[in-house]
Amino acid sequence: MNNKSIAHFYRVDHPHMVGDGFRVKGYLPGPHNLQQQVSPFYLLDYNSPHFFPATDTPRGVGVHPHKGFETVTVVFAGELAHADSTGSSGTIGEDEVQWMTAGAGVLHKEFQTPEFSREGGVQHMLQLWVNLPAKHKHHQPRYQTLTRENIPVVKLDEKGSVVRVIGGDYIGVQGAAETLSPLSLLDIQLVPESTTAVPVPAGWNSLLLQVDGDAVIQEGQESQEGDMAVFGPEDGQITIRTTRHAARFVLMMGEPLNEPIAAYGPFLMNTQQEIVEAIQEFQSGKFGHLD
Ligand code: MN
């Protein structure tokens, strides 16, 4: 199988704060304003490793709404607490994932845990927004906590390289998250002197964010922590090779929704009229209550 072409290869160097707890760089829609080319994914905020000093008051982002999509938060280092207006709450740590379906509309808040805050430490995570097809935009809000124990691990070799299947499937192994459109979200960890190739299902969009180490992708492109590759539409595979160093990637692959995108702040709908309705629903309290 051929290696897919690389349509965009870039890094984002200027962080911004989300609340006071997330120092992120905006990779999607990003500098190329990628939308249909990366559907069903819409937004990707990457918090590269950043040290937060100890504090008595947990940092984060207070109560805010979402509608029409899912937020997927992957923690590499640090600890995150979540609570939402459906009454769901949870805490995740290293190598764990929160998969929240905002669907018809929800209020939530996202904070560093009191324990992490008291000690301080390095935080390293990402948040991905997975758009929902029109038929699921009014899905009942729900929350999936994906712990270290329930994310399947596929061994790539005997040296320690693995793929963790967060959502979708990888060579027939079903991921931990229940998804609402065909997609795969994989955490790929390669030891030094290792090569792996992942075929992308025909017609799917695919993108690769490197979150640690050094590697070469598609046999010629050097890549390191903070680099993002968005692949071309032709059939093919994604090849990653490491030499002296280990490397870790998050691979996002999904069938494009092929529907209009209307985005405004925390809402992701198909039409401007639906955005207006979402704002009205939020303002009139239809998303419930959260202190
Ligand atoms: Mn949020």
Short mmCIF file of C-alpha atoms and ligand atoms in Angstrom, two decimals, residues 61-62 64-66 71 100 108-110 127 129, ligand 1:
data_model
loop_
_atom_site.label_atom_id
_atom_site.label_comp_id
_atom_site.label_asym_id
_atom_site.label_seq_id
_atom_site.Cartn_x
_atom_site.Cartn_y
_atom_site.Cartn_z
CA VAL A 61 -12.59 26.91 33.01
CA GLY A 62 -15.92 27.57 34.71
CA HIS A 64 -20.02 27.04 29.91
CA PRO A 65 -22.30 25.47 27.28
CA HIS A 66 -21.73 23.14 24.33
CA THR A 71 -15.50 17.05 23.39
CA MET A 100 -18.43 14.02 26.43
CA HIS A 108 -20.03 21.77 32.00
CA LYS A 109 -16.88 22.89 33.77
CA GLU A 110 -13.32 21.60 33.47
CA GLN A 127 -8.97 18.51 23.55
CA TRP A 129 -14.02 18.42 19.13
MN MN B 1 -15.87 22.78 27.39
#
